[in-house]
């Protein structure tokens, strides 16, 4: 019955306040508030033989803790075992990461051994120098710029393309939809 109490059944403190003030200083006018307060916040938290107290404290909590954890040494042993477990897990993670790093380093060394000497320098040099491309699109773009015309996306793409990095079959990036794959494409004879 106490749990089903609604707000309408609880007494109001407003009439006892006398027009304002601290509501905690007001004396309750109804014994039902005292009963509710005693149930929620008991003065003596539990009877000595009670197994489940309502309050936050229990009369014989020290004896109960001693029954669960008989000694300080047992607690320290459990703590040391847990720290040892954490250390072993960390060492296992470190071994796995070290093995991955060693494998990655070996793969990079193998890649350097297999790669021809100077390939990296060739890619860098070709990217840094302006190649005339010897293509009609590039020369047409240069002539158009000289005449005051704007560059087309195709000419910009061809002008900025680094040979060997982008396949010749790659589409020119445009905002409109592409024409699809050209199955009749053949490599130009001059390139």
PDB file of C-alpha atoms in Angstrom:
ATOM      1  CA  UNK A   1       0.000   0.000   0.000  1.00  0.00           C
ATOM      2  CA  UNK A   2       2.856   2.326   0.748  1.00  0.00           C
ATOM      3  CA  UNK A   3       4.388   1.812  -2.698  1.00  0.00           C
ATOM      4  CA  UNK A   4       1.132   2.595  -4.474  1.00  0.00           C
ATOM      5  CA  UNK A   5       0.821   5.996  -2.840  1.00  0.00           C
ATOM      6  CA  UNK A   6       0.239   8.693  -5.429  1.00  0.00           C
ATOM      7  CA  UNK A   7       0.961  12.397  -5.288  1.00  0.00           C
ATOM      8  CA  UNK A   8      -2.676  13.158  -4.653  1.00  0.00           C
ATOM      9  CA  UNK A   9      -2.610  11.059  -1.493  1.00  0.00           C
ATOM     10  CA  UNK A  10       0.612  12.583  -0.108  1.00  0.00           C
ATOM     11  CA  UNK A  11       0.085  15.655   2.062  1.00  0.00           C
ATOM     12  CA  UNK A  12       1.374  18.968   0.864  1.00  0.00           C
ATOM     13  CA  UNK A  13       3.836  21.052   2.855  1.00  0.00           C
ATOM     14  CA  UNK A  14       2.618  24.308   1.341  1.00  0.00           C
ATOM     15  CA  UNK A  15       0.000  25.105   4.026  1.00  0.00           C
ATOM     16  CA  UNK A  16       2.498  24.567   6.839  1.00  0.00           C
ATOM     17  CA  UNK A  17       5.158  26.864   5.374  1.00  0.00           C
ATOM     18  CA  UNK A  18       3.175  29.974   6.096  1.00  0.00           C
ATOM     19  CA  UNK A  19       3.836  31.907   2.898  1.00  0.00           C
ATOM     20  CA  UNK A  20       7.381  30.926   1.954  1.00  0.00           C
ATOM     21  CA  UNK A  21      10.615  29.988   3.608  1.00  0.00           C
ATOM     22  CA  UNK A  22      12.721  26.876   3.707  1.00  0.00           C
ATOM     23  CA  UNK A  23      10.632  23.726   3.118  1.00  0.00           C
ATOM     24  CA  UNK A  24      13.122  21.678   5.168  1.00  0.00           C
ATOM     25  CA  UNK A  25      12.405  23.779   8.235  1.00  0.00           C
ATOM     26  CA  UNK A  26       8.677  23.116   8.012  1.00  0.00           C
ATOM     27  CA  UNK A  27       7.267  20.600  10.445  1.00  0.00           C
ATOM     28  CA  UNK A  28       5.311  17.800   8.766  1.00  0.00           C
ATOM     29  CA  UNK A  29       1.643  18.022   9.524  1.00  0.00           C
ATOM     30  CA  UNK A  30       0.804  14.418   8.731  1.00  0.00           C
ATOM     31  CA  UNK A  31       2.068  11.198  10.292  1.00  0.00           C
ATOM     32  CA  UNK A  32       2.088   9.541   6.832  1.00  0.00           C
ATOM     33  CA  UNK A  33       5.202  11.553   5.916  1.00  0.00           C
ATOM     34  CA  UNK A  34       6.918  10.266   9.031  1.00  0.00           C
ATOM     35  CA  UNK A  35       6.013   6.697   8.117  1.00  0.00           C
ATOM     36  CA  UNK A  36       7.279   7.166   4.576  1.00  0.00           C
ATOM     37  CA  UNK A  37      10.529   8.729   5.821  1.00  0.00           C
ATOM     38  CA  UNK A  38      11.089   5.866   8.287  1.00  0.00           C
ATOM     39  CA  UNK A  39      10.570   3.278   5.561  1.00  0.00           C
ATOM     40  CA  UNK A  40      12.934   4.970   3.105  1.00  0.00           C
ATOM     41  CA  UNK A  41      15.546   6.121   5.629  1.00  0.00           C
ATOM     42  CA  UNK A  42      15.434   3.846   8.683  1.00  0.00           C
ATOM     43  CA  UNK A  43      17.120   5.135  11.827  1.00  0.00           C
ATOM     44  CA  UNK A  44      18.449   1.739  12.847  1.00  0.00           C
ATOM     45  CA  UNK A  45      19.309   0.281   9.473  1.00  0.00           C
ATOM     46  CA  UNK A  46      18.674  -3.370  10.205  1.00  0.00           C
ATOM     47  CA  UNK A  47      18.029  -5.827  12.907  1.00  0.00           C
ATOM     48  CA  UNK A  48      21.162  -7.752  13.939  1.00  0.00           C
ATOM     49  CA  UNK A  49      19.985 -10.985  12.332  1.00  0.00           C
ATOM     50  CA  UNK A  50      18.693  -9.444   9.111  1.00  0.00           C
ATOM     51  CA  UNK A  51      20.187 -10.827   5.898  1.00  0.00           C
ATOM     52  CA  UNK A  52      19.215  -7.966   3.599  1.00  0.00           C
ATOM     53  CA  UNK A  53      19.020  -4.536   5.183  1.00  0.00           C
ATOM     54  CA  UNK A  54      17.043  -1.735   3.608  1.00  0.00           C
ATOM     55  CA  UNK A  55      19.621   0.937   4.359  1.00  0.00           C
ATOM     56  CA  UNK A  56      23.160   1.414   3.117  1.00  0.00           C
ATOM     57  CA  UNK A  57      24.790   0.074   6.306  1.00  0.00           C
ATOM     58  CA  UNK A  58      24.628  -3.212   8.114  1.00  0.00           C
ATOM     59  CA  UNK A  59      25.323  -3.787  11.755  1.00  0.00           C
ATOM     60  CA  UNK A  60      27.835  -6.604  11.369  1.00  0.00           C
ATOM     61  CA  UNK A  61      29.453  -5.575   8.090  1.00  0.00           C
ATOM     62  CA  UNK A  62      32.975  -6.217   9.369  1.00  0.00           C
ATOM     63  CA  UNK A  63      32.169  -9.819  10.213  1.00  0.00           C
ATOM     64  CA  UNK A  64      30.623 -10.311   6.779  1.00  0.00           C
ATOM     65  CA  UNK A  65      33.687  -8.855   5.045  1.00  0.00           C
ATOM     66  CA  UNK A  66      35.961 -11.088   7.119  1.00  0.00           C
ATOM     67  CA  UNK A  67      33.870 -14.103   6.120  1.00  0.00           C
ATOM     68  CA  UNK A  68      34.293 -13.289   2.444  1.00  0.00           C
ATOM     69  CA  UNK A  69      37.899 -12.093   2.569  1.00  0.00           C
ATOM     70  CA  UNK A  70      39.559 -13.815   5.506  1.00  0.00           C
ATOM     71  CA  UNK A  71      42.868 -11.930   5.490  1.00  0.00           C
ATOM     72  CA  UNK A  72      44.727  -8.958   4.103  1.00  0.00           C
ATOM     73  CA  UNK A  73      47.322 -11.295   2.586  1.00  0.00           C
ATOM     74  CA  UNK A  74      44.651 -13.054   0.521  1.00  0.00           C
ATOM     75  CA  UNK A  75      43.549  -9.710  -0.898  1.00  0.00           C
ATOM     76  CA  UNK A  76      47.136  -8.779  -1.768  1.00  0.00           C
ATOM     77  CA  UNK A  77      47.656 -12.191  -3.393  1.00  0.00           C
ATOM     78  CA  UNK A  78      44.612 -11.683  -5.591  1.00  0.00           C
ATOM     79  CA  UNK A  79      45.799  -8.181  -6.534  1.00  0.00           C
ATOM     80  CA  UNK A  80      49.292  -9.455  -7.403  1.00  0.00           C
ATOM     81  CA  UNK A  81      47.846 -12.279  -9.495  1.00  0.00           C
ATOM     82  CA  UNK A  82      45.674  -9.804 -11.404  1.00  0.00           C
ATOM     83  CA  UNK A  83      48.643  -7.486 -12.026  1.00  0.00           C
ATOM     84  CA  UNK A  84      50.677 -10.488 -13.223  1.00  0.00           C
ATOM     85  CA  UNK A  85      47.867 -11.440 -15.620  1.00  0.00           C
ATOM     86  CA  UNK A  86      47.744  -7.890 -16.991  1.00  0.00           C
ATOM     87  CA  UNK A  87      51.528  -7.842 -17.442  1.00  0.00           C
ATOM     88  CA  UNK A  88      51.504 -11.160 -19.315  1.00  0.00           C
ATOM     89  CA  UNK A  89      48.702  -9.944 -21.596  1.00  0.00           C
ATOM     90  CA  UNK A  90      50.632  -6.726 -22.303  1.00  0.00           C
ATOM     91  CA  UNK A  91      53.788  -8.709 -23.084  1.00  0.00           C
ATOM     92  CA  UNK A  92      51.818 -10.967 -25.446  1.00  0.00           C
ATOM     93  CA  UNK A  93      50.393  -7.910 -27.243  1.00  0.00           C
ATOM     94  CA  UNK A  94      53.894  -6.429 -27.502  1.00  0.00           C
ATOM     95  CA  UNK A  95      55.254  -9.679 -28.967  1.00  0.00           C
ATOM     96  CA  UNK A  96      52.492  -9.712 -31.592  1.00  0.00           C
ATOM     97  CA  UNK A  97      53.152  -6.069 -32.512  1.00  0.00           C
ATOM     98  CA  UNK A  98      56.908  -6.670 -32.682  1.00  0.00           C
ATOM     99  CA  UNK A  99      56.351  -9.657 -34.982  1.00  0.00           C
ATOM    100  CA  UNK A 100      54.101  -7.575 -37.247  1.00  0.00           C
ATOM    101  CA  UNK A 101      56.674  -4.772 -37.353  1.00  0.00           C
ATOM    102  CA  UNK A 102      59.492  -7.214 -38.160  1.00  0.00           C
ATOM    103  CA  UNK A 103      57.398  -8.759 -40.936  1.00  0.00           C
ATOM    104  CA  UNK A 104      56.625  -5.324 -42.372  1.00  0.00           C
ATOM    105  CA  UNK A 105      60.290  -4.322 -42.236  1.00  0.00           C
ATOM    106  CA  UNK A 106      61.318  -7.558 -43.966  1.00  0.00           C
ATOM    107  CA  UNK A 107      58.703  -6.996 -46.687  1.00  0.00           C
ATOM    108  CA  UNK A 108      59.955  -3.438 -47.285  1.00  0.00           C
ATOM    109  CA  UNK A 109      63.563  -4.667 -47.461  1.00  0.00           C
ATOM    110  CA  UNK A 110      62.556  -7.378 -49.938  1.00  0.00           C
ATOM    111  CA  UNK A 111      60.706  -4.812 -52.041  1.00  0.00           C
ATOM    112  CA  UNK A 112      63.788  -2.584 -52.137  1.00  0.00           C
ATOM    113  CA  UNK A 113      65.958  -5.545 -53.139  1.00  0.00           C
ATOM    114  CA  UNK A 114      63.618  -6.542 -55.976  1.00  0.00           C
ATOM    115  CA  UNK A 115      63.086  -3.023 -57.330  1.00  0.00           C
ATOM    116  CA  UNK A 116      65.506  -1.745 -59.945  1.00  0.00           C
ATOM    117  CA  UNK A 117      67.932   0.911 -58.821  1.00  0.00           C
ATOM    118  CA  UNK A 118      66.862   4.419 -59.710  1.00  0.00           C
ATOM    119  CA  UNK A 119      63.164   3.691 -60.265  1.00  0.00           C
ATOM    120  CA  UNK A 120      62.163   6.033 -57.464  1.00  0.00           C
ATOM    121  CA  UNK A 121      64.384   8.733 -58.911  1.00  0.00           C
ATOM    122  CA  UNK A 122      62.858   8.222 -62.381  1.00  0.00           C
ATOM    123  CA  UNK A 123      59.336   8.654 -61.042  1.00  0.00           C
ATOM    124  CA  UNK A 124      60.392  11.765 -59.135  1.00  0.00           C
ATOM    125  CA  UNK A 125      62.188  13.290 -62.129  1.00  0.00           C
ATOM    126  CA  UNK A 126      59.279  12.615 -64.476  1.00  0.00           C
ATOM    127  CA  UNK A 127      56.873  14.191 -62.007  1.00  0.00           C
ATOM    128  CA  UNK A 128      59.019  17.301 -61.588  1.00  0.00           C
ATOM    129  CA  UNK A 129      59.718  17.990 -65.255  1.00  0.00           C
ATOM    130  CA  UNK A 130      57.147  19.259 -67.728  1.00  0.00           C
ATOM    131  CA  UNK A 131      56.933  16.782 -70.522  1.00  0.00           C
ATOM    132  CA  UNK A 132      55.470  18.118 -73.714  1.00  0.00           C
ATOM    133  CA  UNK A 133      53.667  14.770 -74.080  1.00  0.00           C
ATOM    134  CA  UNK A 134      54.080  15.013 -77.893  1.00  0.00           C
ATOM    135  CA  UNK A 135      50.343  14.764 -78.225  1.00  0.00           C
ATOM    136  CA  UNK A 136      47.929  16.739 -80.315  1.00  0.00           C
ATOM    137  CA  UNK A 137      45.770  17.517 -77.284  1.00  0.00           C
ATOM    138  CA  UNK A 138      48.665  19.110 -75.437  1.00  0.00           C
ATOM    139  CA  UNK A 139      49.765  21.247 -78.361  1.00  0.00           C
ATOM    140  CA  UNK A 140      46.154  22.241 -79.065  1.00  0.00           C
ATOM    141  CA  UNK A 141      45.739  23.251 -75.442  1.00  0.00           C
ATOM    142  CA  UNK A 142      48.906  25.330 -75.580  1.00  0.00           C
ATOM    143  CA  UNK A 143      47.760  27.026 -78.789  1.00  0.00           C
ATOM    144  CA  UNK A 144      44.323  27.649 -77.284  1.00  0.00           C
ATOM    145  CA  UNK A 145      45.839  29.251 -74.197  1.00  0.00           C
ATOM    146  CA  UNK A 146      48.050  31.409 -76.388  1.00  0.00           C
ATOM    147  CA  UNK A 147      44.946  32.550 -78.269  1.00  0.00           C
ATOM    148  CA  UNK A 148      43.141  33.368 -74.998  1.00  0.00           C
ATOM    149  CA  UNK A 149      40.906  30.296 -74.887  1.00  0.00           C
ATOM    150  CA  UNK A 150      40.188  28.399 -71.687  1.00  0.00           C
ATOM    151  CA  UNK A 151      41.684  25.000 -71.049  1.00  0.00           C
ATOM    152  CA  UNK A 152      39.418  22.031 -71.505  1.00  0.00           C
ATOM    153  CA  UNK A 153      39.276  19.342 -68.815  1.00  0.00           C
ATOM    154  CA  UNK A 154      40.819  16.900 -71.268  1.00  0.00           C
ATOM    155  CA  UNK A 155      43.792  19.134 -71.987  1.00  0.00           C
ATOM    156  CA  UNK A 156      44.329  19.818 -68.271  1.00  0.00           C
ATOM    157  CA  UNK A 157      44.224  16.095 -67.552  1.00  0.00           C
ATOM    158  CA  UNK A 158      46.662  15.244 -70.324  1.00  0.00           C
ATOM    159  CA  UNK A 159      48.986  18.109 -69.406  1.00  0.00           C
ATOM    160  CA  UNK A 160      49.188  17.120 -65.739  1.00  0.00           C
ATOM    161  CA  UNK A 161      49.385  13.366 -66.247  1.00  0.00           C
ATOM    162  CA  UNK A 162      52.596  11.758 -65.016  1.00  0.00           C
ATOM    163  CA  UNK A 163      53.596   9.044 -67.497  1.00  0.00           C
ATOM    164  CA  UNK A 164      53.618   5.577 -66.036  1.00  0.00           C
ATOM    165  CA  UNK A 165      51.483   6.347 -62.999  1.00  0.00           C
ATOM    166  CA  UNK A 166      48.024   6.575 -64.569  1.00  0.00           C
ATOM    167  CA  UNK A 167      46.985   4.030 -67.173  1.00  0.00           C
ATOM    168  CA  UNK A 168      46.428   5.400 -70.655  1.00  0.00           C
ATOM    169  CA  UNK A 169      43.016   3.760 -70.633  1.00  0.00           C
ATOM    170  CA  UNK A 170      41.860   5.887 -67.678  1.00  0.00           C
ATOM    171  CA  UNK A 171      38.894   8.113 -68.347  1.00  0.00           C
ATOM    172  CA  UNK A 172      39.256  11.836 -68.256  1.00  0.00           C
ATOM    173  CA  UNK A 173      37.533  13.011 -65.069  1.00  0.00           C
ATOM    174  CA  UNK A 174      34.477  15.068 -65.988  1.00  0.00           C
ATOM    175  CA  UNK A 175      31.392  16.249 -64.171  1.00  0.00           C
ATOM    176  CA  UNK A 176      29.100  14.526 -66.660  1.00  0.00           C
ATOM    177  CA  UNK A 177      28.681  10.812 -67.110  1.00  0.00           C
ATOM    178  CA  UNK A 178      31.379   9.048 -69.082  1.00  0.00           C
ATOM    179  CA  UNK A 179      30.840   7.437 -72.451  1.00  0.00           C
ATOM    180  CA  UNK A 180      31.744   3.959 -71.190  1.00  0.00           C
ATOM    181  CA  UNK A 181      34.595   1.656 -72.042  1.00  0.00           C
ATOM    182  CA  UNK A 182      35.986   2.003 -75.535  1.00  0.00           C
ATOM    183  CA  UNK A 183      36.541  -1.568 -76.656  1.00  0.00           C
ATOM    184  CA  UNK A 184      38.035  -0.467 -79.969  1.00  0.00           C
ATOM    185  CA  UNK A 185      40.802   1.599 -78.338  1.00  0.00           C
ATOM    186  CA  UNK A 186      44.338   1.013 -79.520  1.00  0.00           C
ATOM    187  CA  UNK A 187      47.549   2.515 -78.247  1.00  0.00           C
ATOM    188  CA  UNK A 188      48.670   5.561 -80.252  1.00  0.00           C
ATOM    189  CA  UNK A 189      51.774   4.916 -82.336  1.00  0.00           C
ATOM    190  CA  UNK A 190      53.789   7.937 -81.077  1.00  0.00           C
ATOM    191  CA  UNK A 191      53.568   7.212 -77.345  1.00  0.00           C
TER     192      UNK A 191
END
